Coordinates of N, CA and C in Angstrom, one line a residue:
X1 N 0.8 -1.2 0.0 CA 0.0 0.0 0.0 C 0.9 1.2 0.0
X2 N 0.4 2.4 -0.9 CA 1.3 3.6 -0.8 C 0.7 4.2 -0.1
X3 N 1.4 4.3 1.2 CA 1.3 5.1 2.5 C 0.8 6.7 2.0
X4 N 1.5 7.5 0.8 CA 1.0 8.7 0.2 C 0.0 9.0 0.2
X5 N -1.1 7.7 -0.1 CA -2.8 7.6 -0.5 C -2.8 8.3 0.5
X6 N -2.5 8.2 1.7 CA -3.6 7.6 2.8 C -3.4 9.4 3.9
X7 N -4.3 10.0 4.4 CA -4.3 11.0 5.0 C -3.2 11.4 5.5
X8 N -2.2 12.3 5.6 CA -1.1 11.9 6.4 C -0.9 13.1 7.2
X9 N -0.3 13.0 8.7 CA -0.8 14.0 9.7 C 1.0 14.8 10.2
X10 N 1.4 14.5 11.0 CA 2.7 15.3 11.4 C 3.4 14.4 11.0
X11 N 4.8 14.7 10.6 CA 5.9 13.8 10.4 C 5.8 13.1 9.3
X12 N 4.7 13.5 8.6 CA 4.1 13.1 7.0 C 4.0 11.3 6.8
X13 N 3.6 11.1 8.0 CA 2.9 9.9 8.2 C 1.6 9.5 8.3
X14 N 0.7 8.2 7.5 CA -0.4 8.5 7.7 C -1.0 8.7 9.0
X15 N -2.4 9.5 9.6 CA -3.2 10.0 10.9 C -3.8 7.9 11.3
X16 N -3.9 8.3 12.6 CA -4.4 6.9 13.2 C -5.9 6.4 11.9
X17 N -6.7 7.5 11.9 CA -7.7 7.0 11.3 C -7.7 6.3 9.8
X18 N -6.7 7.0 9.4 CA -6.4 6.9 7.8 C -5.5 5.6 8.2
X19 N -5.7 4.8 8.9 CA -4.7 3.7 9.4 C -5.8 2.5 9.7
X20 N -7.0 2.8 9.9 CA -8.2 2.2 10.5 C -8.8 0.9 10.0
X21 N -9.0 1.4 8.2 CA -8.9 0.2 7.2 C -8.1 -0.8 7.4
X22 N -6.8 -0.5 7.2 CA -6.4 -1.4 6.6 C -6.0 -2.2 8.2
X23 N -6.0 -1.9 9.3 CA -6.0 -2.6 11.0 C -7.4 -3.2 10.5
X24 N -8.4 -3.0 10.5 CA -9.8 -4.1 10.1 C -9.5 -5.1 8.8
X25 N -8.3 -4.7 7.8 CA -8.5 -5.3 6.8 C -7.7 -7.0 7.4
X26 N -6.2 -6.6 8.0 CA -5.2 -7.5 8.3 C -6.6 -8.0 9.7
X27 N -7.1 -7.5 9.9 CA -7.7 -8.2 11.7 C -8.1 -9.4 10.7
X28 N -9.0 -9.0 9.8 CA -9.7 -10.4 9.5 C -9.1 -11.2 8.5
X29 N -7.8 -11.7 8.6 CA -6.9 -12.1 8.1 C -6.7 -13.3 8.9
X30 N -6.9 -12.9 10.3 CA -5.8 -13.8 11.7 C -7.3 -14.4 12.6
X31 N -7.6 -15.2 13.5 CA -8.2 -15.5 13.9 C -7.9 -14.7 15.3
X32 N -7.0 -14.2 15.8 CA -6.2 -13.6 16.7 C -5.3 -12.9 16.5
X33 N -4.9 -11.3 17.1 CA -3.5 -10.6 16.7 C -3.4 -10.2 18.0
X34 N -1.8 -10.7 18.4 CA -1.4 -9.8 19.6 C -1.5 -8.5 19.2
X35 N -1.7 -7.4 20.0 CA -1.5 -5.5 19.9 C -0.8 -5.8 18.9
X36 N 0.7 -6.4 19.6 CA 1.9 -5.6 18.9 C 2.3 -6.0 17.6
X37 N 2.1 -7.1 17.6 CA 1.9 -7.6 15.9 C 1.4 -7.1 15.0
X38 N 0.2 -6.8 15.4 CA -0.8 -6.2 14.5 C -0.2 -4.9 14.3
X39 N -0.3 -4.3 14.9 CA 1.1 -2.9 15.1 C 1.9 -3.0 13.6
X40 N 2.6 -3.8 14.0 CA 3.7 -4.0 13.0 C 3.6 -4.7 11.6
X41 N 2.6 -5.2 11.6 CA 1.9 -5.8 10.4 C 1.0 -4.5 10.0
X42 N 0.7 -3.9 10.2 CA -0.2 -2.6 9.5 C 1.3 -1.5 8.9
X43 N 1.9 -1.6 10.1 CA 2.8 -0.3 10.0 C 4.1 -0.9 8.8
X44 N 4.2 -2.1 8.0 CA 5.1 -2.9 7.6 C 4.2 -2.7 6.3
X45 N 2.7 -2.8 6.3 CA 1.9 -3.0 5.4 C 2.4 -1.6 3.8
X46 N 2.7 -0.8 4.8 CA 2.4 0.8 4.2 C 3.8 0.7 3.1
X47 N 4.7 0.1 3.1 CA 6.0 0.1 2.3 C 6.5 1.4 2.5
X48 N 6.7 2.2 3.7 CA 6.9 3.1 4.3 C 8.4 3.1 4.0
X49 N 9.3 4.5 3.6 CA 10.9 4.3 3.4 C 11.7 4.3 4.7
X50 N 12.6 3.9 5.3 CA 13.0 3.3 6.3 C 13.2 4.3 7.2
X51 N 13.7 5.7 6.7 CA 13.7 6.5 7.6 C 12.4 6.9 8.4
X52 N 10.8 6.9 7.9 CA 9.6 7.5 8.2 C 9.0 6.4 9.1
X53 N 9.9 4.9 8.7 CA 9.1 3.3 8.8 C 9.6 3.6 10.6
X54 N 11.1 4.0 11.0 CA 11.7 3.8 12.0 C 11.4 5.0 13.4
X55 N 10.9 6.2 12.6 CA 11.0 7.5 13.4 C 10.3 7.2 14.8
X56 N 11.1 7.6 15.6 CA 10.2 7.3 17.1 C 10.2 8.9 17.7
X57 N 9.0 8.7 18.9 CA 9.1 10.3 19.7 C 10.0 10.2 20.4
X58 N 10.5 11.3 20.6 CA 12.0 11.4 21.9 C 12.0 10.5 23.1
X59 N 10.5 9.8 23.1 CA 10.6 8.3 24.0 C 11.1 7.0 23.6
X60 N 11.6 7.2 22.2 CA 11.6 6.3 21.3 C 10.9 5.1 21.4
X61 N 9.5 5.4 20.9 CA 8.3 4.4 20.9 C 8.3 4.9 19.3
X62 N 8.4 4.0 18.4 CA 7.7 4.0 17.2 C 6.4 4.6 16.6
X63 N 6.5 5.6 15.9 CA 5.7 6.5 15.4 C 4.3 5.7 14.9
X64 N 4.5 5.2 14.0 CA 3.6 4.4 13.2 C 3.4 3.6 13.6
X65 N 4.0 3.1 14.5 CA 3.1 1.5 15.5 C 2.2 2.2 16.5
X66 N 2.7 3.5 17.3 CA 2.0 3.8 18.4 C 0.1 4.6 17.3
X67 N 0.5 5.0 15.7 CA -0.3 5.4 15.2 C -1.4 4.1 15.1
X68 N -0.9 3.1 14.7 CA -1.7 1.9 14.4 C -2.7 1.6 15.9
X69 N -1.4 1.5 17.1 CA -2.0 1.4 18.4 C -3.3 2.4 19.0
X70 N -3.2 3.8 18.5 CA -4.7 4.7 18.9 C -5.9 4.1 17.6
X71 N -5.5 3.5 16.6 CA -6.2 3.4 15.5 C -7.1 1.8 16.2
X72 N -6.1 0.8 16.6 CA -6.6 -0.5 17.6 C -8.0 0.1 18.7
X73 N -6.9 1.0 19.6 CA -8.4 1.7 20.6 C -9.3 2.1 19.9
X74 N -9.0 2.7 19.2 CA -10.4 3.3 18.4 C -11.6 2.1 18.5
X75 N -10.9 1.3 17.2 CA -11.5 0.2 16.9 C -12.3 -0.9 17.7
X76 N -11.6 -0.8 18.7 CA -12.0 -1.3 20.3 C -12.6 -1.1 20.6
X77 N -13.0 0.7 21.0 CA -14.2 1.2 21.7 C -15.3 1.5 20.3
X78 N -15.3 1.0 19.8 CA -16.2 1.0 18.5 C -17.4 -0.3 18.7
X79 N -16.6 -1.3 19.1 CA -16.3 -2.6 18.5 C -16.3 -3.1 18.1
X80 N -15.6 -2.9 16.5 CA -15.1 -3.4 15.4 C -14.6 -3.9 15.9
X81 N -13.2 -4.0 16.7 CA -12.6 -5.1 17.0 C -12.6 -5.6 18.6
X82 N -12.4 -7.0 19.4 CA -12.9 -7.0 20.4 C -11.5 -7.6 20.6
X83 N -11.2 -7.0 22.5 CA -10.1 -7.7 23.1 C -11.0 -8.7 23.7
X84 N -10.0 -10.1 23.2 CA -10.3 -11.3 23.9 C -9.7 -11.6 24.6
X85 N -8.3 -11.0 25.4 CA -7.7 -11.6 26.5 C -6.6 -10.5 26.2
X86 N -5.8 -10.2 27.9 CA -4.8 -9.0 27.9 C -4.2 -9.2 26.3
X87 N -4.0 -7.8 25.6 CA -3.1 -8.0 24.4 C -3.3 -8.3 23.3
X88 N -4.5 -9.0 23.3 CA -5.0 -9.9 21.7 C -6.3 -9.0 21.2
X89 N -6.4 -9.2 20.1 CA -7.4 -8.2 19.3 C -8.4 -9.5 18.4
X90 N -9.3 -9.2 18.2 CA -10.2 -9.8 16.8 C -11.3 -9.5 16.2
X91 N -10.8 -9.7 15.1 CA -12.3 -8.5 14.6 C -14.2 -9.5 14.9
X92 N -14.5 -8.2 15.0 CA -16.4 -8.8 15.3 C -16.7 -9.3 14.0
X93 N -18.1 -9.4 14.1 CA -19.0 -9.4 13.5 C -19.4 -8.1 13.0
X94 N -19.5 -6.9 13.5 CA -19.8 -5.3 13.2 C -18.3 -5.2 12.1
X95 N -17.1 -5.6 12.4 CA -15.9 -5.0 12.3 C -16.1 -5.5 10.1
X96 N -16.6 -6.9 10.6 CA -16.7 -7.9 9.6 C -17.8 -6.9 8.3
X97 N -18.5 -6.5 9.4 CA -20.3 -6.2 8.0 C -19.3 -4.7 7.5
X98 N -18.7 -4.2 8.0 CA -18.5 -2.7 7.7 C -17.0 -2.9 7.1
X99 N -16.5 -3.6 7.2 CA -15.3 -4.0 6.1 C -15.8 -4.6 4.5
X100 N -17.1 -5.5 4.7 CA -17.3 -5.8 3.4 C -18.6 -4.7 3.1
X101 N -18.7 -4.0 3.8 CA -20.0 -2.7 3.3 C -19.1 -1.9 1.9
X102 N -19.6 -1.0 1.9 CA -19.5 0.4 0.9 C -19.0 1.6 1.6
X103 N -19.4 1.8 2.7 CA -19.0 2.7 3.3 C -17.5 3.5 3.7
X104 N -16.9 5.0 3.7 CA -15.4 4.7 4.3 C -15.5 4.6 5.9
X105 N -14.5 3.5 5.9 CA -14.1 3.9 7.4 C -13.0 4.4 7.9
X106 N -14.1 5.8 8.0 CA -13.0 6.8 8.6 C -13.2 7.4 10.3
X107 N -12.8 8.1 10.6 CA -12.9 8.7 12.2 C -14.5 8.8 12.2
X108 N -15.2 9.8 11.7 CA -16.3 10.1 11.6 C -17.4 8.3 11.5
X109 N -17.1 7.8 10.8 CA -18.0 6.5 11.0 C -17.4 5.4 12.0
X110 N -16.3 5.4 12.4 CA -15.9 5.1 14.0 C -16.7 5.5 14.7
X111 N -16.5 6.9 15.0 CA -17.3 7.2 16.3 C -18.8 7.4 15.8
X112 N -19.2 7.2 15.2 CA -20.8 6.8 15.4 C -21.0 5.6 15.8
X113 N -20.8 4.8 15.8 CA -20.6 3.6 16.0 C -21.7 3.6 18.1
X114 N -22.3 3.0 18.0 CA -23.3 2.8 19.6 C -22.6 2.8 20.8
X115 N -21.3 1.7 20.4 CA -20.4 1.3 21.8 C -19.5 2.5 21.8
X116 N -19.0 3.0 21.0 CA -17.9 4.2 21.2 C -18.5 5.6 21.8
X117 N -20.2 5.9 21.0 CA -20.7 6.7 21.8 C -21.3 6.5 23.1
X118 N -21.6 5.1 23.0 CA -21.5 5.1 25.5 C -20.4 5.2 25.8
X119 N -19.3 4.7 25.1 CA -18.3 5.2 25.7 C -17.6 6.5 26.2
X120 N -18.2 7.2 25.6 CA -18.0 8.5 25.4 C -19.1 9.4 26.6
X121 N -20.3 9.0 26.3 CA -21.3 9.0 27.7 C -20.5 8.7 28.9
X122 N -20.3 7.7 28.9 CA -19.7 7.2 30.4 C -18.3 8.1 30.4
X123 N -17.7 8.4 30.1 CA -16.4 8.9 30.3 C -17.0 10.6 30.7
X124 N -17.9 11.4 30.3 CA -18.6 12.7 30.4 C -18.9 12.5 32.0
X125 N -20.1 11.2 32.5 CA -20.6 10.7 33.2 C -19.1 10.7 34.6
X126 N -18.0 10.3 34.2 CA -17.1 9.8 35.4 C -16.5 11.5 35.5
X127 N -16.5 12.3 34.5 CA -15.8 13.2 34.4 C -16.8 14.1 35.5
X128 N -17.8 14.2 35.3 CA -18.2 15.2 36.5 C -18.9 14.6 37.4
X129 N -18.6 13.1 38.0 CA -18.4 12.8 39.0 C -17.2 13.1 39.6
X130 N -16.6 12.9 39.2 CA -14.8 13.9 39.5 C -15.0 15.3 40.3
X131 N -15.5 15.7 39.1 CA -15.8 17.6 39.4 C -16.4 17.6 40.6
X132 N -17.4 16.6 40.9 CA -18.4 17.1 41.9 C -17.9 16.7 43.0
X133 N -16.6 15.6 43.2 CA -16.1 15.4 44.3 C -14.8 15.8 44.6
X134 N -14.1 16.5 43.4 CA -13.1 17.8 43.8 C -13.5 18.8 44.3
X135 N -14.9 19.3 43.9 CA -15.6 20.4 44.3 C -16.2 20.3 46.3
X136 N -16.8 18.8 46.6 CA -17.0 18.5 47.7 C -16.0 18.6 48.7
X137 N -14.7 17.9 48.3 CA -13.6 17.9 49.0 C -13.0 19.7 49.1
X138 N -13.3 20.4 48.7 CA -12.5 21.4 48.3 C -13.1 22.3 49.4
X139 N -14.7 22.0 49.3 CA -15.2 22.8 50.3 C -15.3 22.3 52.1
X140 N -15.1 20.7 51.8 CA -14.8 20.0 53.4 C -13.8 20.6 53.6
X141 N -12.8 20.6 53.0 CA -10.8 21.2 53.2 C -10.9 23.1 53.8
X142 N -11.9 23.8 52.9 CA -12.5 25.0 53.7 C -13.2 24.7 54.8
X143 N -14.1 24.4 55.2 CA -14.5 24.3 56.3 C -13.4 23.9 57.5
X144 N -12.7 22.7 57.3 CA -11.9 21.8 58.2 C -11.2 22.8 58.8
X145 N -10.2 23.9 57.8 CA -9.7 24.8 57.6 C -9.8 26.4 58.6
X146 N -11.1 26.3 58.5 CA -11.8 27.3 58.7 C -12.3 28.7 57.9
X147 N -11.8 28.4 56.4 CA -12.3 29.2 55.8 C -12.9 29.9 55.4
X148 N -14.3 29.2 55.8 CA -15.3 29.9 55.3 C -15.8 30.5 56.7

C-alpha cells in the first residue's frame, strides 16, 4: 500500500484513522493478533521508506506503530474489534459487515458507532463525578480549615 494515498498528519505519516482500514482489513486475516503484531503488520503494510518506517518520539516508541495502536483503541471502543484476552485483538461481526459494506471507514463513522458513543457518555458521566467530588472535597478542606 502507498502510504502517500492515505491521509497523512505530522511527520508526514499517515493519521491513526487513515490507518483504520487497513487494521480491520489484516484483523480479518488472523483469527487472533497480539496489539503488537498487529502494530507492526499494518505499519510494515504501508511500504513506508526506512527513515519514516523507524521515526520514534524522543521516547523512542515508534511512530507508526503507536499510530496503528490509537487506531486499535479506536476500533476497540467502536467494536469493530474486540479484546479477547490481555493484548489480543479480533475482529467482530460489526468489524466484519463494515469491512465488506461500501461505506469509508473513517474517524467520523468510527465514532458513530453505539459502543464508542457510551463510551464517550460514560467517560462525560465519570468526568463530573470527578468535578463534583473535587468540588466536595474542596469545600470539606475550607471548612476543616476554617475558611469559610
Amino acid at each position: 500500500m502507498d502510504y502517500r494515498q492515505l491521509k497523512l498528519g505530522k511527520h508526514g505519516l499517515p493519521t491513526w484513522d487513515a490507518l483504520a482500514p487497513l487494521v480491520i482489513k489484516l484483523a480479518d486475516q488472523q483469527t487472533e493478533w497480539h496489539g503488537k503484531e498487529l502494530n507492526v503488520a499494518v505499519a510494515d503494510e504501508l511500504d513506508l521508506p526506512d527513515d519514516l518506517r523507524h521515526l520514534t518520539y524522543p521516547n523512542h516508541q515508534n511512530i507508526i506503530e503507536n499510530r496503528v495502536g490509537w487506531a486499535v483503541s479506536d476500533l476497540t471502543l467502536a467494536g469493530l474489534l474486540q479484546r479477547i484476552r490481555r493484548g489480543y485483538y479480533r475482529i467482530t461481526d460489526l468489524g466484519q459487515a463494515l469491512l465488506a459494506g461500501d461505506q469509508l471507514l473513517d474517524q467520523n463513522l468510527i465514532h458513530q458507532q453505539p459502543k464508542y458513543r457510551q463510551h464517550q457518555r460514560d467517560l462525560q458521566e465519570r468526568q463530573k463525578r470527578h468535578q463534583t467530588l473535587a468540588v466536595s472535597y474542596t469545600h470539606l478542606r475550607a471548612h476543616e480549615t476554617g475558611a469559610y
